[in-house]
Amino acid sequence: MSEQSQFTLLGKRRFAPFFTTQALGAFNDNAFRQGMIVLIGFHLGLSIEAVSFYAMIAPAIFILPFFLFSASAGQIAEMFEKSRLIRYVKLFEIGAMLVAVYAFHAHQVWLLFVVLFLMGLHSTVFGPIKYAILPQALKTEELVGGNGLVEMGTSMSVLIGMMAGGSLMAMGDFGATAASILVVSIAVIGYLVSRSIPLAPATAPNLKFNWNPASETLRVMRYVVKDRTIFNAILGISWFWFFGTVFTAQLPAYTQTYLGGGEGVLNLTLAMFSVGVGIGSLLCERLSGHKVEIGLVPFGSIGMTVFAIDLYFSRPHLATVHGLSAGDFLVAAGSIHILVDLILIGLFAGLFIVPLFALVQSRTDRSELSRVIAGNNILNALFMVASAGLGLGLTALGLSIPQIFLCVAVLNALVAIYIYTLVPEFLMRFLSWILINTLYRIRNEGLDHVPEEGPALLVCNHVSFMDALIVAGSVRRPARFVMYYKIFNIPVLSFIFRTAKAIPIAAAKEDPALLEKAFDEIDRALADGEIVCIFPEGGLTSDGEIGPFRNGVERILARRAVPVVPMALRGLWGSIFSRRDSKPGRMRLPRRFRSRIVLAVGEAVAPVNASAALLEQQVRELRGTWA
C-alpha cells in the first residue's frame, strides 16, 4: 500500500474525470442560482415585496426534488452502471441550461423557477451516484483523501460559481448573454469530461424498481436506521448542513448590518468560510493517517462550537460605518479576528464532515450504499428546511444575528454530546486519537498486509500500556483487542477499551472463568468476520525484550483457522507508559515524550503454519534491533 498524498489522485483517470465533473456541476448549479437572484433582484423592476417573496420560495423549489425523487434516484444508482448515468445527468443539465438561456433573455420568472426545480432534480439524481461511486473507484486507504478532495472541490466550486454567475449577470445589458454563455459552456464541458469516467458497475443490477416514491422513501429510511453508527453518522452530516445553512443564510444581512460592508465584503466572508471548509477537508487525510478516523468528528464539532461562540463576541453590536469595500474592511479594527473565526469555523466543519461521509461509505454494503446516500439526502433536506425555520423563529423572537450564531453554537455542542452519548465510538476514537498523536510520532510499515475484509488474528509484542491504542489508531479496520484485565481497568483508558469492545483476559490461576470467557469471545468475534489482536507474551515486557510467546494463539487457531498477521512495535521502550512498575499506570521518570515509534506489519501466515514459536520469530525479525 502506498501512502501518497491525496493530490496524486488528481492525476489518475479513475478519479480525476469524476472530480472535475462534480466540481463543474457544483459550479454551474450555483452560477445559475446566483445569476437568477441578481436578475430577479435588480434587473426586472420588481417591487421589494415581490423580490422578497421570490427569495423566500427559491430554496423550497430547489429542495423539493430531494423529497420527491431521492428514493427513486437511489434505486437508479444501484441498478445501472454509474458512469453512463453521470453522462445522462450531464446531458439533462445541458438541456436545463438551454431553457435557462431563454428564461434569462425573456425575463420569464416562472420559467426560471422551472429551471431551478430541474437543477434541484439534477442534484437529487447525481448525489447518490456521487458518493456511491467513490468506494468503487478508490482503494480503502484513499477513501478519506478522495472525500476530502471532493468536499474541497465542491466548497470552492460553490463559491466561485456564485461569484461568477452574479458578477456576469450584473454586467448591464450584456449580463444575461454573458451568464448564458457561462452556464451552457460549463454544462457542455462537464458532459465532455464525464465521458472519461471509468466504468462503475451496477451494485444491485437485479433490484426491482419501486415506482411508489412514498413507500420507497420509507424503505430507504429503513436502510438508513438499520445500523446505529451509520444512522448517527448521517445525522451528523445532516447537522453539518443545518449548521452551515444557518450561517450562510445570515451572512448577507450580517455583512451589511454588523460588518458595515457591501457586496465585496460579503464575497470575502463567503470566501473565508469556503476556504476554511476546503482546508479542513484536505487536512483530514493528513490527520487521519490515510484511514477512516472518526475521532476527528468530535474534534471538528468542538472547533465549530468554540469559534462560532468567538464570532459572536468579536462583533456583537451594529456597525457604525457602512458601505465599506473589501479593502476598507480589511484595515478596520477587529476585521481580521472575524475572518479568522470564519476560516476556522469552516476548517473544523471540514474535519467534521469528511470522516462522516467516509464512515458511511466504508461501513455500508455496496448494494445498499446509493439508497443510503439517498436517505441521507432526504434527511439533509429536512434539516436545511428546519434551519430556515429556526432562523425565522429566532428572528421573530427578536434575537440579533450574532445572537443567532451564539444559539446555533450552543445547540451544536448539545447535539454533539447527544450523538456521542448514543454512539460512544466517536468519543472513544477521539480520545484515542488525541492521546496517541500527543504522546508519539508514529510511522507505519506494511499496513497493507492486514486484510481489508474477513477474519484475521493480529499478534504483536507488548511494550507499553498504550500498545492497543497505537495499533487501533494505525490499523484501518476496527479491531478487537485481548488484554490483561488490570490494564483493561485503568481509569480513562478503560472507557476507551470498553467502547472498543476489548476482551479482558486473566491467567488461569487468577480467574479461570474469565480466561474461558475470553477465548469464547475471541472465537465469536472471528466467526463474525472481525479482526482480533492479541499480545502473546502474556504481559508487558519488563526489560524491553520480547518474551516467549505463549500457546494461546495456537488454542485460538485450533478452534477457528484464520490468517495470522505478525506485527512489531519499535522504539516504545523507555517512552511514556512503556514500563510496568509496581502498579499499572505508575511511571518512573524521566521518560521520552513524543517518541518516534514504528508499527511494522509482516505478511499474513496461513493458520496451518502458524505456531507460537514461528510467530515469535517473525515478530522478532520485524522489530529488529530496536527496543
XYZ file of C-alpha atoms in Angstrom:
627
model
C 0.000 0.000 0.000
C 1.249 3.435 -0.913
C 0.566 6.334 1.427
C 0.994 9.030 -1.191
C -0.589 12.450 -0.990
C -4.265 12.640 -1.860
C -3.340 15.074 -4.638
C -1.871 12.193 -6.651
C -5.487 11.109 -7.222
C -5.942 14.185 -9.408
C -3.568 12.577 -11.898
C -5.424 9.263 -12.044
C -8.158 8.519 -14.558
C -10.208 6.584 -12.008
C -10.691 9.806 -10.007
C -9.767 12.978 -11.932
C -12.614 12.985 -14.536
C -15.202 12.318 -11.832
C -13.715 15.015 -9.575
C -13.764 17.552 -12.407
C -17.308 16.617 -13.457
C -18.761 17.000 -9.966
C -16.876 20.271 -9.379
C -18.179 21.720 -12.666
C -21.703 20.625 -11.708
C -21.468 22.385 -8.338
C -20.062 25.486 -10.060
C -22.856 25.603 -12.640
C -25.613 24.981 -10.143
C -24.547 27.991 -8.089
C -23.673 30.173 -11.088
C -27.219 29.746 -12.377
C -28.818 30.341 -8.993
C -26.789 33.466 -8.269
C -27.413 34.800 -11.768
C -31.116 34.213 -11.250
C -31.027 36.056 -7.913
C -29.297 39.092 -9.437
C -31.645 39.139 -12.434
C -34.803 38.996 -10.299
C -33.492 41.357 -7.629
C -32.008 44.104 -9.782
C -32.978 43.878 -13.468
C -36.709 43.128 -13.704
C -38.067 46.217 -11.938
C -39.978 44.162 -9.386
C -41.213 45.525 -6.084
C -39.341 44.816 -2.872
C -42.262 42.646 -1.744
C -42.107 40.556 -4.923
C -38.333 40.144 -4.707
C -38.640 39.120 -1.052
C -41.340 36.570 -1.921
C -39.240 35.019 -4.685
C -36.196 34.927 -2.393
C -38.176 33.001 0.227
C -39.629 30.368 -2.119
C -36.463 29.774 -4.167
C -34.771 27.464 -1.599
C -38.007 25.493 -1.226
C -38.292 24.992 -5.001
C -34.695 23.757 -5.191
C -35.047 21.389 -2.225
C -38.454 19.967 -3.266
C -36.992 17.317 -5.668
C -34.918 15.874 -2.815
C -38.142 14.965 -1.005
C -39.924 13.726 -4.131
C -37.235 11.813 -6.006
C -34.318 10.899 -3.715
C -35.604 7.382 -3.054
C -36.071 6.738 -6.769
C -32.634 8.201 -7.523
C -31.072 5.786 -5.036
C -32.652 2.835 -6.796
C -31.455 4.022 -10.207
C -27.898 4.461 -8.917
C -27.894 0.852 -7.646
C -29.432 -0.696 -10.773
C -27.305 0.787 -13.552
C -23.662 1.397 -14.425
C -22.744 4.723 -12.841
C -20.527 6.394 -15.453
C -23.333 6.104 -18.015
C -25.797 7.551 -15.510
C -23.477 10.507 -14.935
C -23.383 11.200 -18.681
C -27.186 11.168 -18.814
C -27.313 13.569 -15.852
C -24.879 15.903 -17.621
C -26.999 15.842 -20.809
C -30.000 16.726 -18.644
C -28.007 19.657 -17.242
C -27.274 20.926 -20.760
C -30.988 20.828 -21.560
C -31.858 22.695 -18.357
C -29.265 25.379 -19.082
C -30.617 25.888 -22.604
C -34.024 26.556 -21.070
C -32.284 28.947 -18.649
C -30.835 30.889 -21.605
C -34.339 31.589 -22.909
C -35.637 32.445 -19.427
C -32.741 34.868 -18.825
C -33.430 36.784 -22.037
C -37.238 36.581 -21.947
C -37.289 37.656 -18.268
C -39.722 34.827 -17.519
C -39.628 34.433 -13.750
C -41.866 31.356 -13.710
C -39.564 29.645 -16.210
C -36.524 30.482 -14.103
C -38.182 28.667 -11.221
C -38.861 25.698 -13.502
C -35.130 25.580 -14.277
C -34.362 25.911 -10.555
C -36.568 22.874 -9.921
C -34.779 20.997 -12.728
C -31.385 21.796 -11.211
C -32.665 20.525 -7.871
C -33.680 17.335 -9.678
C -30.219 17.216 -11.270
C -28.597 17.343 -7.815
C -31.073 14.813 -6.432
C -30.150 12.218 -9.042
C -26.431 12.973 -9.016
C -25.996 12.811 -5.205
C -26.370 9.033 -4.685
C -24.108 8.389 -7.685
C -21.516 10.907 -6.488
C -20.857 9.357 -3.103
C -21.507 5.713 -4.040
C -19.008 5.740 -6.920
C -16.077 6.709 -4.681
C -15.724 3.328 -2.885
C -15.795 1.650 -6.305
C -13.082 3.910 -7.735
C -10.798 4.300 -4.715
C -8.800 1.960 -2.520
C -9.681 1.803 1.158
C -6.704 3.936 2.157
C -7.683 6.550 -0.448
C -11.263 6.989 0.714
C -10.654 9.804 3.209
C -8.337 11.671 0.842
C -10.785 11.287 -2.035
C -13.697 12.556 0.044
C -11.546 15.442 1.230
C -10.782 16.448 -2.355
C -14.459 16.175 -3.305
C -15.577 18.348 -0.378
C -12.813 20.861 -1.075
C -13.701 20.947 -4.770
C -17.387 21.336 -4.002
C -16.927 24.189 -1.495
C -14.603 26.133 -3.804
C -16.796 25.492 -6.858
C -19.854 26.750 -4.983
C -18.030 29.934 -4.022
C -16.531 30.618 -7.456
C -19.788 29.735 -9.195
C -21.767 32.166 -7.053
C -19.280 34.956 -7.683
C -19.053 34.279 -11.440
C -22.805 33.946 -12.015
C -23.680 37.050 -10.027
C -20.868 39.164 -11.490
C -21.704 38.307 -15.100
C -25.434 38.897 -14.656
C -24.626 42.306 -13.169
C -22.935 43.437 -16.415
C -25.903 45.535 -17.556
C -27.465 44.788 -20.949
C -24.872 42.100 -21.762
C -25.333 40.361 -18.404
C -27.951 37.817 -19.471
C -25.918 36.844 -22.524
C -22.677 36.528 -20.545
C -24.331 34.395 -17.855
C -25.979 32.260 -20.546
C -22.670 31.591 -22.295
C -21.129 30.636 -18.966
C -23.741 28.137 -17.769
C -24.147 26.415 -21.160
C -20.378 26.210 -21.699
C -19.772 24.711 -18.250
C -22.589 22.181 -18.762
C -21.103 21.087 -22.106
C -17.581 20.851 -20.679
C -18.943 18.803 -17.769
C -20.533 16.346 -20.187
C -17.356 16.026 -22.257
C -15.245 15.399 -19.148
C -17.761 12.852 -17.842
C -17.133 10.695 -20.905
C -13.706 9.859 -19.448
C -15.064 8.474 -16.167
C -14.219 4.742 -15.995
C -16.942 2.122 -15.729
C -18.508 1.659 -12.296
C -20.678 -1.487 -12.468
C -24.170 -1.642 -11.018
C -24.129 -2.757 -7.393
C -27.675 -4.189 -7.431
C -28.495 -4.931 -11.093
C -31.365 -7.267 -10.179
C -33.122 -4.750 -7.961
C -36.817 -4.384 -8.830
C -37.680 -0.715 -9.253
C -40.378 0.548 -6.906
C -42.480 3.180 -8.694
C -44.145 4.344 -5.473
C -41.938 7.159 -4.107
C -43.692 7.205 -0.735
C -43.195 3.525 0.045
C -39.677 3.588 -1.394
C -38.793 6.555 0.805
C -39.894 4.568 3.857
C -37.841 1.589 2.694
C -34.787 3.785 2.104
C -35.077 5.226 5.601
C -35.150 1.684 6.993
C -31.755 1.121 5.339
C -30.520 4.323 6.961
C -31.562 3.405 10.516
C -30.529 -0.267 10.272
C -27.029 0.371 11.632
C -26.896 2.773 14.578
C -23.395 4.032 13.808
C -24.263 4.751 10.162
C -27.548 6.404 11.136
C -25.849 8.707 13.611
C -23.142 9.499 11.057
C -25.900 10.535 8.651
C -27.500 12.635 11.384
C -24.098 14.287 11.782
C -23.906 15.002 8.036
C -27.397 16.484 8.115
C -26.450 18.581 11.123
C -23.482 19.916 9.139
C -25.948 21.193 6.524
C -28.189 22.634 9.248
C -25.253 24.464 10.823
C -23.843 25.668 7.508
C -27.220 26.788 6.171
C -27.869 28.969 9.218
C -24.505 30.689 8.847
C -24.545 31.193 5.079
C -28.183 32.370 5.116
C -27.383 35.018 7.739
C -24.097 36.197 6.212
C -25.576 38.748 3.733
C -27.508 40.616 6.434
C -24.657 40.150 8.949
C -22.184 41.632 6.473
C -24.343 44.682 5.824
C -25.583 45.499 9.329
C -22.782 44.293 11.612
C -19.689 44.495 9.421
C -20.780 47.602 7.506
C -19.755 46.078 4.192
C -21.192 45.747 0.717
C -21.026 43.005 -1.897
C -17.221 42.889 -1.803
C -17.181 42.185 1.938
C -19.916 39.553 1.512
C -17.839 37.769 -1.119
C -14.839 37.975 1.198
C -16.695 36.395 4.146
C -18.134 33.649 1.944
C -14.658 33.041 0.541
C -13.128 32.701 4.011
C -15.778 30.209 5.099
C -15.416 28.176 1.876
C -11.610 28.225 2.008
C -11.805 27.015 5.615
C -14.015 24.085 4.629
C -11.597 23.246 1.823
C -8.552 23.346 4.106
C -10.268 21.247 6.768
C -11.371 18.687 4.179
C -7.832 18.333 2.852
C -6.323 18.118 6.349
C -8.427 15.053 7.134
C -6.156 12.695 5.217
C -3.039 14.018 6.924
C -4.550 13.921 10.414
C -6.209 10.525 9.964
C -3.174 8.695 8.581
C -4.966 7.577 5.381
C -7.737 5.769 7.250
C -11.329 6.483 8.239
C -10.660 8.242 11.553
C -13.951 9.166 13.168
C -12.017 10.579 16.119
C -11.759 13.752 14.014
C -15.536 14.238 14.199
C -15.659 15.346 17.879
C -12.549 17.445 17.225
C -14.397 19.172 14.382
C -17.548 19.748 16.407
C -15.562 21.265 19.295
C -13.855 23.694 16.933
C -17.138 24.652 15.265
C -18.652 25.481 18.645
C -15.640 27.371 20.020
C -15.143 29.637 17.015
C -18.853 30.216 16.421
C -19.076 31.466 20.014
C -16.000 33.593 19.428
C -17.628 35.049 16.309
C -20.476 36.309 18.499
C -18.084 38.094 20.858
C -15.985 39.505 18.001
C -18.792 41.773 16.741
C -21.990 41.708 18.863
C -23.054 45.290 18.041
C -24.314 47.023 14.884
C -21.761 48.656 12.617
C -21.307 52.411 12.937
C -19.861 52.790 9.425
C -21.482 51.368 6.291
C -20.608 50.877 2.648
C -17.116 49.522 3.314
C -15.273 47.944 0.418
C -13.328 44.721 0.941
C -10.102 46.715 1.205
C -11.569 49.165 3.733
C -12.934 46.296 5.799
C -9.568 44.510 5.940
C -7.901 47.505 7.613
C -10.789 48.152 10.016
C -10.389 47.208 13.689
C -11.415 43.641 14.503
C -11.876 42.555 10.878
C -9.030 40.016 10.874
C -10.443 38.453 14.036
C -13.801 37.928 12.298
C -12.232 36.494 9.147
C -10.083 34.100 11.181
C -13.205 32.927 13.021
C -14.957 32.254 9.699
C -11.949 30.363 8.326
C -11.681 28.228 11.456
C -15.416 27.521 11.606
C -15.138 26.264 8.023
C -11.916 24.350 8.741
C -13.391 22.456 11.686
C -16.585 21.872 9.683
C -14.409 20.174 7.051
C -12.805 17.996 9.729
C -16.329 17.139 10.894
C -17.957 16.211 7.570
C -15.301 14.268 5.627
C -14.833 11.378 8.124
C -18.619 11.017 8.403
C -19.028 10.523 4.647
C -16.073 8.135 4.591
C -17.569 6.180 7.517
C -20.917 5.776 5.730
C -19.162 4.674 2.529
C -16.851 2.195 4.253
C -19.409 0.511 6.515
C -22.447 0.329 4.222
C -22.970 -2.668 1.978
C -22.136 -1.735 -1.626
C -25.520 -2.970 -2.848
C -27.304 -0.560 -0.474
C -24.950 2.448 -0.463
C -26.713 4.536 -3.137
C -30.037 4.144 -1.355
C -28.447 5.014 1.990
C -26.990 8.164 0.379
C -30.468 8.916 -0.992
C -31.849 8.630 2.537
C -29.052 10.896 3.708
C -30.117 13.481 1.104
C -33.705 13.356 2.333
C -32.562 13.998 5.907
C -30.223 16.759 4.685
C -33.169 18.478 3.017
C -35.267 18.172 6.170
C -32.500 19.676 8.301
C -32.000 22.539 5.834
C -35.709 23.346 5.981
C -35.539 23.151 9.789
C -32.551 25.519 9.801
C -34.551 28.083 7.803
C -37.412 27.698 10.284
C -35.038 28.164 13.215
C -33.591 31.318 11.676
C -37.035 32.779 11.087
C -38.195 31.789 14.561
C -35.210 33.264 16.395
C -35.511 36.456 14.335
C -39.201 36.692 15.227
C -38.230 36.388 18.895
C -36.070 39.477 18.494
C -32.630 37.864 18.511
C -29.862 39.617 16.621
C -27.784 37.803 14.007
C -24.765 37.413 16.353
C -27.146 36.014 18.969
C -28.440 33.520 16.383
C -24.823 32.460 15.760
C -24.385 32.006 19.516
C -27.571 29.926 19.816
C -26.502 27.646 16.968
C -23.042 27.253 18.511
C -24.541 26.150 21.833
C -27.018 23.915 20.004
C -24.090 22.387 18.106
C -22.451 21.427 21.404
C -25.678 19.871 22.713
C -26.251 17.883 19.505
C -22.644 16.664 19.581
C -22.977 15.487 23.185
C -26.228 13.706 22.297
C -24.720 11.866 19.302
C -21.539 10.891 21.166
C -23.637 9.590 24.044
C -25.646 7.406 21.661
C -22.541 6.187 19.808
C -19.573 6.395 22.211
C -17.300 5.037 19.439
C -16.932 8.639 18.180
C -15.716 9.892 21.558
C -13.576 6.800 22.117
C -11.787 7.298 18.798
C -11.343 10.997 19.596
C -9.709 10.299 22.978
C -7.555 7.613 21.387
C -6.526 9.930 18.550
C -5.658 12.762 20.955
C -3.637 10.514 23.279
C -1.637 8.785 20.564
C -0.902 11.884 18.495
C 0.052 13.849 21.599
C 2.392 11.264 23.080
C 4.013 9.727 19.994
C 5.137 10.287 16.409
C 4.154 7.117 14.568
C 5.386 5.668 11.282
C 3.638 2.622 9.850
C 5.181 -0.055 7.655
C 3.307 -2.763 5.743
C -0.252 -1.983 6.853
C -1.487 -3.399 3.537
C -0.762 -6.869 4.952
C -3.811 -6.518 7.211
C -6.750 -7.978 5.217
C -9.379 -5.428 4.192
C -12.195 -7.864 4.958
C -12.766 -11.185 6.653
C -11.446 -12.522 9.982
C -7.786 -12.336 10.955
C -5.687 -12.644 14.088
C -3.075 -9.947 14.759
C -0.134 -10.809 17.050
C 2.138 -8.094 18.435
C 4.854 -7.614 21.025
C 3.759 -5.897 24.241
C 5.858 -2.896 25.301
C 3.554 -0.332 26.932
C 0.136 0.338 28.360
C -0.655 2.226 25.125
C 0.057 -0.632 22.690
C -3.597 -1.369 21.960
C -4.351 2.289 21.275
C -1.338 2.597 18.964
C -2.338 -0.459 16.944
C -6.013 0.592 16.889
C -5.055 4.076 15.729
C -2.946 2.671 12.875
C -4.878 -0.311 11.510
C -7.642 0.789 9.140
C -10.224 -1.720 10.348
C -11.811 -1.764 13.791
C -10.016 -4.418 15.839
C -10.976 -6.305 18.986
C -8.110 -6.381 21.489
C -7.384 -9.065 24.043
C -5.689 -7.507 27.052
C -4.773 -8.206 30.642
C -7.770 -7.338 32.769
C -5.794 -4.980 35.052
C -4.768 -2.872 32.049
C -8.356 -3.079 30.804
C -9.488 -1.474 34.088
C -7.056 1.520 34.084
C -9.102 4.745 34.590
C -9.827 6.788 31.432
C -8.259 4.116 29.237
C -10.921 1.726 30.492
C -13.636 3.813 28.799
C -11.765 3.598 25.510
C -11.168 -0.156 25.832
C -14.775 -0.929 26.782
C -16.171 1.190 23.960
C -13.803 -0.536 21.519
C -15.179 -3.880 22.754
C -11.786 -5.053 24.017
C -11.717 -8.514 25.546
C -10.251 -8.709 29.092
C -8.313 -11.840 29.958
C -6.644 -13.268 33.068
C -4.272 -16.119 33.813
C -5.848 -19.442 34.716
C -4.588 -19.190 38.295
C -6.071 -15.681 38.658
C -9.519 -16.140 37.124
C -10.136 -19.338 35.129
C -13.715 -18.315 34.341
C -12.574 -15.017 32.787
C -9.951 -16.904 30.768
C -12.540 -19.248 29.251
C -14.933 -16.375 28.629
C -12.169 -14.517 26.760
C -11.463 -17.454 24.418
C -15.175 -17.842 23.712
C -15.481 -14.122 22.884
C -12.411 -14.278 20.605
C -13.969 -17.153 18.683
C -17.283 -15.311 18.311
C -15.511 -12.207 17.010
C -13.574 -14.208 14.414
C -16.735 -16.070 13.409
C -18.369 -12.680 12.763
C -15.549 -11.714 10.379
C -13.784 -9.308 12.754
C -10.065 -8.918 13.345
C -8.706 -9.689 16.804
C -5.362 -8.527 18.187
C -3.509 -10.409 20.933
C -0.220 -9.887 22.744
C 1.081 -13.481 23.020
C 3.804 -12.714 25.597
C 1.026 -12.609 28.191
C 2.216 -9.364 29.772
C 4.259 -6.186 29.388
C 7.975 -6.597 28.848
C 9.998 -5.712 31.929
C 13.293 -5.165 30.119
C 12.341 -4.062 26.567
C 12.975 -7.508 25.081
C 10.366 -9.784 23.515
C 9.360 -12.571 25.868
C 8.408 -16.139 24.867
C 5.060 -16.399 23.082
C 2.516 -18.486 24.962
C 0.347 -21.103 23.306
C -2.868 -19.058 23.435
C -2.551 -18.275 19.731
C -2.484 -21.995 18.923
C -5.546 -22.574 21.084
C -7.405 -19.823 19.183
C -6.454 -21.276 15.788
C -7.414 -24.792 16.873
C -10.983 -23.574 17.345
C -11.078 -21.373 14.214
C -8.484 -21.364 11.444
C -7.879 -17.768 10.294
C -4.832 -15.998 8.810
C -2.379 -14.582 11.356
C -0.663 -11.229 10.817
C 2.574 -10.629 12.799
C 3.247 -7.061 13.980
C 6.057 -5.383 15.911
C 6.251 -2.113 17.814
C 9.644 -0.412 17.649
C 11.003 2.466 19.692
C 8.482 2.324 22.550
C 10.790 1.098 25.300
C 11.700 3.971 27.594
C 8.867 6.156 26.340
C 5.957 7.336 28.448
C 3.759 4.417 29.697
C 6.357 1.942 28.455
C 7.379 0.143 31.649
C 5.405 -1.861 34.159
C 6.061 -0.514 37.618
C 4.615 -1.837 40.849
C 1.115 -0.821 39.750
C -0.382 -0.295 36.277
C -0.249 3.339 35.224
C 2.597 4.351 37.572
C 5.760 5.673 35.938
C 9.361 6.274 36.883
C 10.796 9.393 35.295
C 12.437 10.545 33.134
C 10.508 9.213 30.144
C 10.790 10.061 26.453
C 7.881 12.268 25.326
C 6.741 12.447 21.686
C 8.821 9.355 20.922
C 9.367 8.320 17.328
C 7.895 4.838 17.072
C 7.218 2.381 14.271
C 4.476 -0.205 13.803
C 5.844 -2.811 11.365
C 3.441 -5.372 9.873
C 4.525 -8.587 8.193
C 2.861 -10.845 5.636
C -0.061 -12.973 6.819
C 0.757 -16.528 7.905
C -1.583 -19.363 6.970
C -3.226 -20.885 10.052
C -1.801 -24.334 9.288
C 1.721 -22.920 9.606
C 1.131 -20.531 12.485
C 2.756 -21.720 15.702
C 3.724 -19.673 18.732
C 7.424 -20.267 18.004
C 7.184 -19.248 14.334
C 5.171 -16.116 15.122
C 7.597 -15.119 17.884
C 10.470 -15.428 15.395
C 8.661 -13.292 12.814
C 7.796 -10.580 15.337
C 11.438 -10.524 16.466
C 12.557 -10.089 12.855
C 10.062 -7.262 12.320
C 11.258 -5.492 15.450
C 14.950 -5.961 14.558
C 17.436 -4.471 16.980
C 15.019 -1.779 18.154
C 13.602 -1.742 21.627
